[in-house]
XYZ file of N, CA, C and O in Angstrom:
536
model
N 1.554 -4.021 16.656
C 0.628 -3.508 15.662
C -0.697 -3.190 16.341
O -1.290 -4.070 16.938
N -1.157 -1.967 16.231
C -2.430 -1.629 16.848
C -3.527 -1.635 15.791
O -3.302 -1.269 14.651
N -4.690 -2.050 16.189
C -5.816 -2.109 15.262
C -6.318 -0.706 14.961
O -6.419 0.118 15.864
N -6.628 -0.447 13.700
C -7.157 0.858 13.338
C -8.676 0.765 13.243
O -9.400 1.514 13.857
N -9.154 -0.149 12.447
C -10.578 -0.389 12.297
C -10.677 -1.860 11.906
O -9.659 -2.519 11.710
N -11.879 -2.345 11.782
C -12.037 -3.758 11.504
C -11.210 -4.182 10.285
O -11.322 -3.586 9.227
N -10.395 -5.165 10.465
C -9.581 -5.809 9.426
C -8.442 -4.953 8.882
O -7.810 -5.329 7.922
N -8.176 -3.812 9.497
C -7.034 -2.998 9.071
C -6.132 -2.766 10.274
O -6.606 -2.406 11.344
N -4.835 -3.017 10.106
C -3.905 -2.791 11.210
C -2.733 -1.963 10.715
O -2.560 -1.769 9.514
N -1.948 -1.486 11.650
C -0.749 -0.712 11.314
C 0.482 -1.607 11.365
O 0.538 -2.561 12.135
N 1.470 -1.276 10.549
C 2.751 -1.983 10.538
C 3.842 -0.908 10.597
O 3.701 0.157 9.997
N 4.892 -1.183 11.353
C 5.974 -0.197 11.443
C 6.906 -0.342 10.243
O 6.914 -1.373 9.561
N 7.721 0.682 10.024
C 8.697 0.631 8.939
C 9.665 -0.523 9.111
O 10.003 -1.213 8.146
N 10.113 -0.780 10.352
C 11.073 -1.879 10.528
C 10.412 -3.228 10.290
O 11.035 -4.140 9.736
N 9.137 -3.366 10.675
C 8.437 -4.621 10.384
C 8.304 -4.817 8.879
O 8.548 -5.908 8.359
N 7.942 -3.740 8.168
C 7.787 -3.846 6.721
C 9.127 -4.142 6.060
O 9.204 -4.965 5.140
N 10.190 -3.502 6.526
C 11.507 -3.726 5.943
C 11.877 -5.209 6.004
O 12.436 -5.757 5.062
N 11.496 -5.865 7.091
C 11.900 -7.268 7.244
C 11.037 -8.223 6.419
O 11.469 -9.332 6.135
N 9.837 -7.819 6.008
C 8.976 -8.747 5.257
C 8.715 -8.315 3.817
O 8.107 -9.061 3.061
N 9.175 -7.140 3.416
C 8.726 -6.582 2.132
C 9.111 -7.399 0.914
O 8.487 -7.279 -0.136
N 10.129 -8.246 1.024
C 10.541 -9.036 -0.147
C 9.815 -10.372 -0.229
O 10.036 -11.131 -1.162
N 8.966 -10.666 0.739
C 8.218 -11.922 0.681
C 7.220 -11.859 -0.473
O 6.619 -10.819 -0.726
N 7.042 -12.989 -1.171
C 6.209 -12.961 -2.383
C 4.725 -12.701 -2.128
O 4.001 -12.367 -3.060
N 4.256 -12.828 -0.896
C 2.836 -12.618 -0.618
C 2.501 -11.181 -0.231
O 1.353 -10.860 0.047
N 3.485 -10.282 -0.242
C 3.299 -8.898 0.205
C 3.216 -7.954 -0.995
O 4.026 -8.056 -1.914
N 2.261 -7.033 -0.960
C 2.222 -5.949 -1.955
C 2.174 -4.629 -1.198
O 1.399 -4.478 -0.253
N 3.024 -3.691 -1.612
C 3.034 -2.354 -1.018
C 2.311 -1.428 -1.983
O 2.661 -1.354 -3.164
N 1.283 -0.749 -1.485
C 0.447 0.094 -2.329
C 0.674 1.555 -1.951
O 0.313 1.991 -0.865
N 1.270 2.290 -2.860
C 1.581 3.710 -2.676
C 0.402 4.509 -3.223
O 0.132 4.460 -4.419
N -0.310 5.239 -2.352
C -1.480 5.985 -2.810
C -1.225 7.488 -2.864
O -2.157 8.279 -2.982
N 0.066 7.873 -2.788
C 0.363 9.300 -2.963
C 0.002 9.705 -4.386
O -0.091 8.872 -5.274
N -0.174 10.986 -4.583
C -0.542 11.470 -5.903
C 0.740 11.849 -6.653
O 1.591 11.009 -6.868
N 0.913 13.109 -6.998
C 2.071 13.505 -7.798
C 3.407 13.352 -7.090
O 4.433 13.193 -7.735
N 3.413 13.405 -5.764
C 4.709 13.442 -5.094
C 5.532 12.174 -5.297
O 6.736 12.188 -5.147
N 4.902 11.060 -5.684
C 5.677 9.850 -5.951
C 6.722 10.097 -7.037
O 7.834 9.595 -6.968
N 6.334 10.906 -8.032
C 7.242 11.106 -9.170
C 8.493 11.878 -8.788
O 9.535 11.676 -9.382
N 8.424 12.743 -7.788
C 9.639 13.494 -7.441
C 10.243 13.123 -6.090
O 11.380 13.450 -5.825
N 9.504 12.438 -5.230
C 10.055 12.065 -3.918
C 10.648 10.664 -3.893
O 11.278 10.292 -2.921
N 10.407 9.868 -4.942
C 10.836 8.475 -4.902
C 9.771 7.621 -4.246
O 8.690 8.097 -3.891
N 10.071 6.319 -4.081
C 9.078 5.392 -3.533
C 9.777 4.172 -2.953
O 10.981 3.983 -3.149
N 9.012 3.370 -2.246
C 9.546 2.124 -1.698
C 9.677 1.140 -2.852
O 8.731 0.935 -3.611
N 10.858 0.554 -3.010
C 11.116 -0.347 -4.124
C 10.098 -1.473 -4.203
O 9.751 -2.075 -3.195
N 9.605 -1.719 -5.413
C 8.655 -2.800 -5.629
C 7.210 -2.414 -5.375
O 6.310 -3.232 -5.555
N 6.964 -1.160 -4.978
C 5.582 -0.770 -4.665
C 4.762 -0.532 -5.926
O 5.289 -0.211 -6.984
N 3.449 -0.698 -5.782
C 2.506 -0.400 -6.849
C 1.939 0.987 -6.594
O 1.711 1.362 -5.444
N 1.682 1.736 -7.656
C 1.160 3.096 -7.484
C -0.305 3.144 -7.891
O -0.645 2.892 -9.036
N -1.167 3.442 -6.929
C -2.588 3.658 -7.175
C -2.947 4.966 -6.483
O -3.243 4.980 -5.294
N -2.861 6.071 -7.208
C -3.047 7.401 -6.621
C -4.400 7.525 -5.935
O -5.411 7.045 -6.442
N -4.403 8.189 -4.783
C -5.629 8.303 -3.989
C -6.736 9.046 -4.730
O -7.905 8.729 -4.578
N -6.357 10.015 -5.578
C -7.405 10.804 -6.230
C -8.193 10.009 -7.266
O -9.283 10.400 -7.660
N -7.665 8.864 -7.704
C -8.410 8.004 -8.639
C -8.530 6.579 -8.099
O -8.823 5.657 -8.851
N -8.312 6.416 -6.796
C -8.265 5.078 -6.213
C -9.570 4.309 -6.412
O -9.557 3.149 -6.820
N -10.698 4.951 -6.140
C -11.980 4.250 -6.213
C -12.250 3.695 -7.611
O -12.744 2.579 -7.754
N -11.901 4.470 -8.646
C -12.128 4.000 -10.023
C -11.205 2.833 -10.382
O -11.510 2.059 -11.282
N -10.064 2.749 -9.725
C -9.062 1.737 -10.085
C -9.009 0.546 -9.135
O -8.134 -0.299 -9.251
N -9.952 0.471 -8.214
C -9.873 -0.551 -7.173
C -9.953 -1.970 -7.742
O -9.263 -2.870 -7.293
N -10.760 -2.174 -8.802
C -10.849 -3.527 -9.372
C -9.539 -3.906 -10.060
O -9.126 -5.071 -10.030
N -8.851 -2.919 -10.663
C -7.530 -3.187 -11.257
C -6.545 -3.595 -10.174
O -5.718 -4.492 -10.372
N -6.613 -2.915 -9.035
C -5.729 -3.258 -7.918
C -5.963 -4.694 -7.483
O -5.017 -5.468 -7.339
N -7.217 -5.073 -7.297
C -7.535 -6.435 -6.848
C -6.982 -7.457 -7.840
O -6.418 -8.480 -7.455
N -7.099 -7.147 -9.147
C -6.538 -8.039 -10.175
C -5.010 -8.159 -10.033
O -4.457 -9.246 -10.113
N -4.346 -7.029 -9.847
C -2.882 -7.025 -9.815
C -2.304 -7.718 -8.597
O -1.155 -8.129 -8.624
N -3.073 -7.815 -7.529
C -2.534 -8.408 -6.302
C -3.159 -9.765 -6.010
O -3.156 -10.225 -4.885
N -3.679 -10.423 -7.058
C -4.405 -11.662 -6.804
C -3.539 -12.774 -6.214
O -4.065 -13.690 -5.614
N -2.223 -12.682 -6.350
C -1.359 -13.699 -5.748
C -0.785 -13.246 -4.399
O 0.109 -13.881 -3.856
N -1.298 -12.151 -3.854
C -0.795 -11.618 -2.571
C -1.870 -11.799 -1.502
O -3.055 -11.739 -1.807
N -1.446 -11.980 -0.253
C -2.447 -12.035 0.809
C -2.315 -10.886 1.801
O -3.159 -10.694 2.661
N -1.250 -10.095 1.675
C -1.041 -8.968 2.582
C -0.753 -7.715 1.773
O 0.181 -7.703 0.975
N -1.579 -6.684 1.973
C -1.376 -5.410 1.284
C -1.032 -4.358 2.325
O -1.698 -4.255 3.353
N 0.018 -3.584 2.044
C 0.437 -2.508 2.947
C 0.267 -1.186 2.215
O 0.931 -0.937 1.212
N -0.639 -0.359 2.704
C -0.931 0.941 2.099
C -0.089 2.025 2.757
O 0.187 1.962 3.957
N 0.275 3.029 1.969
C 0.902 4.203 2.562
C 0.717 5.401 1.648
O 0.523 5.272 0.442
N 0.760 6.585 2.271
C 0.853 7.834 1.527
C 2.083 8.536 2.098
O 3.027 7.872 2.526
N 2.104 9.847 2.127
C 3.283 10.544 2.639
C 3.450 10.318 4.139
O 4.527 9.961 4.614
N 2.382 10.485 4.901
C 2.449 10.339 6.361
C 1.565 9.211 6.886
O 1.586 8.907 8.073
N 0.747 8.622 6.010
C -0.214 7.571 6.379
C -1.194 8.038 7.451
O -1.559 7.287 8.346
N -1.616 9.303 7.322
C -2.612 9.808 8.263
C -3.994 9.927 7.622
O -4.990 9.733 8.297
N -4.049 10.231 6.325
C -5.354 10.398 5.681
C -5.507 9.486 4.467
O -6.310 8.562 4.467
N -4.704 9.727 3.429
C -4.914 8.995 2.175
C -4.660 7.500 2.308
O -5.447 6.691 1.819
N -3.572 7.121 2.967
C -3.277 5.695 3.132
C -4.385 4.941 3.855
O -4.942 3.977 3.332
N -4.755 5.393 5.074
C -5.835 4.717 5.794
C -7.175 4.764 5.049
O -7.928 3.794 5.066
N -7.464 5.884 4.371
C -8.732 6.005 3.645
C -8.803 4.983 2.516
O -9.818 4.306 2.334
N -7.725 4.848 1.750
C -7.716 3.890 0.636
C -7.747 2.453 1.153
O -8.402 1.592 0.560
N -7.066 2.196 2.256
C -7.105 0.859 2.857
C -8.538 0.505 3.244
O -9.026 -0.594 2.984
N -9.242 1.463 3.851
C -10.640 1.266 4.258
C -11.521 1.068 3.030
O -12.406 0.210 3.019
N -11.272 1.849 1.961
C -12.067 1.683 0.736
C -11.910 0.279 0.177
O -12.879 -0.325 -0.277
N -10.682 -0.233 0.198
C -10.464 -1.584 -0.304
C -11.191 -2.597 0.583
O -11.850 -3.506 0.078
N -11.081 -2.447 1.895
C -11.758 -3.370 2.814
C -13.267 -3.363 2.556
O -13.903 -4.421 2.486
N -13.827 -2.171 2.380
C -15.263 -2.064 2.107
C -15.619 -2.695 0.769
O -16.640 -3.372 0.644
N -14.777 -2.469 -0.229
C -14.998 -3.041 -1.557
C -15.026 -4.571 -1.474
O -15.912 -5.218 -2.017
N -14.057 -5.134 -0.777
C -13.987 -6.594 -0.662
C -15.202 -7.136 0.077
O -15.735 -8.191 -0.268
N -15.665 -6.396 1.097
C -16.859 -6.823 1.830
C -18.114 -6.677 0.983
O -18.921 -7.593 0.890
N -18.272 -5.510 0.356
C -19.483 -5.240 -0.419
C -19.651 -6.214 -1.572
O -20.758 -6.615 -1.897
N -18.558 -6.557 -2.213
C -18.637 -7.405 -3.396
C -18.303 -8.851 -3.085
O -18.123 -9.640 -3.992
N -18.232 -9.171 -1.794
C -17.973 -10.555 -1.362
C -16.799 -11.154 -2.119
O -16.872 -12.238 -2.663
N -15.709 -10.380 -2.159
C -14.531 -10.809 -2.916
C -13.622 -11.669 -2.040
O -12.430 -11.453 -1.979
N -14.194 -12.634 -1.350
C -13.369 -13.479 -0.490
C -12.357 -14.270 -1.318
O -11.313 -14.662 -0.845
N -12.706 -14.503 -2.584
C -11.815 -15.245 -3.459
C -10.584 -14.429 -3.841
O -9.665 -14.941 -4.461
N -10.583 -13.144 -3.490
C -9.430 -12.308 -3.837
C -8.186 -12.788 -3.110
O -7.076 -12.529 -3.551
N -8.352 -13.482 -1.991
C -7.199 -14.018 -1.277
C -6.507 -13.031 -0.365
O -5.502 -13.339 0.253
N -7.025 -11.802 -0.267
C -6.396 -10.783 0.582
C -6.828 -11.022 2.021
O -8.018 -10.945 2.337
N -5.864 -11.334 2.876
C -6.181 -11.624 4.273
C -5.851 -10.455 5.185
O -6.533 -10.230 6.174
N -4.799 -9.728 4.873
C -4.348 -8.648 5.745
C -4.269 -7.340 4.973
O -3.609 -7.264 3.942
N -4.939 -6.326 5.502
C -4.838 -4.974 4.946
C -4.198 -4.128 6.035
O -4.711 -4.065 7.157
N -3.050 -3.532 5.706
C -2.280 -2.800 6.698
C -1.960 -1.396 6.210
O -2.043 -1.117 5.018
N -1.573 -0.553 7.150
C -1.146 0.811 6.836
C 0.235 1.001 7.451
O 0.462 0.644 8.610
N 1.155 1.533 6.650
C 2.519 1.779 7.119
C 2.547 2.986 8.037
O 2.215 4.103 7.618
N 2.930 2.782 9.290
C 3.048 3.895 10.233
C 4.034 4.934 9.706
O 5.084 4.593 9.188
N 3.695 6.201 9.823
C 4.533 7.338 9.435
C 4.737 7.446 7.922
O 5.438 8.327 7.455
N 4.144 6.544 7.149
C 4.134 6.657 5.701
C 5.505 6.689 5.044
O 6.519 6.300 5.626
N 5.507 7.153 3.798
C 6.756 7.209 3.036
C 7.755 8.150 3.691
O 8.955 7.867 3.733
N 7.276 9.285 4.200
C 8.203 10.255 4.796
C 8.942 9.642 5.983
O 10.148 9.852 6.150
N 8.227 8.884 6.804
C 8.855 8.215 7.938
C 9.825 7.139 7.489
O 10.897 6.959 8.061
N 9.447 6.414 6.434
C 10.304 5.369 5.861
C 11.628 5.985 5.405
O 12.701 5.521 5.748
N 11.521 7.070 4.630
C 12.715 7.701 4.088
C 13.544 8.362 5.197
O 14.773 8.258 5.220
N 12.881 9.024 6.146
C 13.590 9.713 7.235
C 14.381 8.741 8.097
O 15.381 9.110 8.707
N 13.942 7.478 8.141
C 14.644 6.466 8.930
C 15.806 5.853 8.163
O 16.429 4.903 8.629
N 16.060 6.361 6.955
C 17.195 5.874 6.176
C 16.937 4.566 5.460
O 17.867 3.892 5.029
N 15.675 4.192 5.310
C 15.357 2.944 4.604
C 15.447 3.178 3.101
O 15.354 4.307 2.636
N 15.642 2.103 2.333
C 15.905 2.263 0.890
C 14.733 2.868 0.121
O 13.587 2.490 0.326
N 15.076 3.801 -0.771
C 14.096 4.484 -1.610
C 14.506 4.288 -3.061
O 15.678 4.414 -3.405
N 13.524 3.948 -3.904
C 13.787 3.772 -5.333
C 13.351 5.049 -6.049
O 12.356 5.654 -5.690
N 14.116 5.451 -7.051
C 13.770 6.673 -7.770
C 13.482 6.420 -9.251
O 13.571 7.322 -10.067
N 13.102 5.182 -9.602
C 12.745 4.908 -10.999
C 11.433 5.620 -11.314
O 10.718 6.058 -10.411
N 11.100 5.731 -12.586
C 9.855 6.411 -12.941
C 8.802 5.422 -13.435
O 7.798 5.818 -14.012
N 9.007 4.127 -13.200
C 8.029 3.124 -13.631
C 6.775 3.230 -12.777
O 6.845 3.409 -11.561
N 5.616 3.077 -13.413
C 4.360 3.140 -12.664
C 4.303 1.978 -11.669
O 3.893 2.138 -10.526
N 4.706 0.807 -12.100
C 4.746 -0.343 -11.208
C 6.204 -0.758 -11.072
O 6.753 -1.477 -11.892
N 6.812 -0.271 -10.017
C 8.235 -0.455 -9.794
C 8.570 -1.927 -9.624
O 7.899 -2.640 -8.883
N 9.604 -2.367 -10.300
C 10.070 -3.738 -10.135
C 11.312 -3.785 -9.262
O 11.767 -4.846 -8.871
N 11.853 -2.609 -8.967
C 13.125 -2.531 -8.261
C 13.020 -2.870 -6.799
O 11.950 -2.903 -6.217
N 14.139 -3.097 -6.222
C 14.211 -3.409 -4.798
C 14.620 -2.185 -3.983
O 14.859 -2.277 -2.806
N 14.749 -1.067 -4.638
C 15.171 0.132 -3.925
C 16.667 0.296 -4.021
O 17.398 -0.667 -4.200
N 17.125 1.503 -3.935
C 18.562 1.740 -4.066
C 19.068 2.508 -2.879
O 18.306 3.103 -2.169
């Protein structure tokens, strides 16, 4: 895992595949409309990048029992890392140490890389997927 910026690191698809079912992990999908037609990683939460800043406090509430958040967009080159950084800044600015979030990560190669590697993709239309992927 290489460091991207302070407190944010990258995780590979195979690393995520092996830990994604652990109860302390939350996968945050920040793609916009494409989630609805491309599918998503099972169990991921959807916080679209275009409204991410307005919804950041909701995200912190929803992941209060998690200590590791993994962000991704389609390729994890712009939206995923940007939203991860916004969350890190939010936690720092508001001294949200009580949030319990210890690790903020970005999925290398994003959803497209995940799917291209043959990893499981869920195609439900729930905003907050409960599935494990199919």
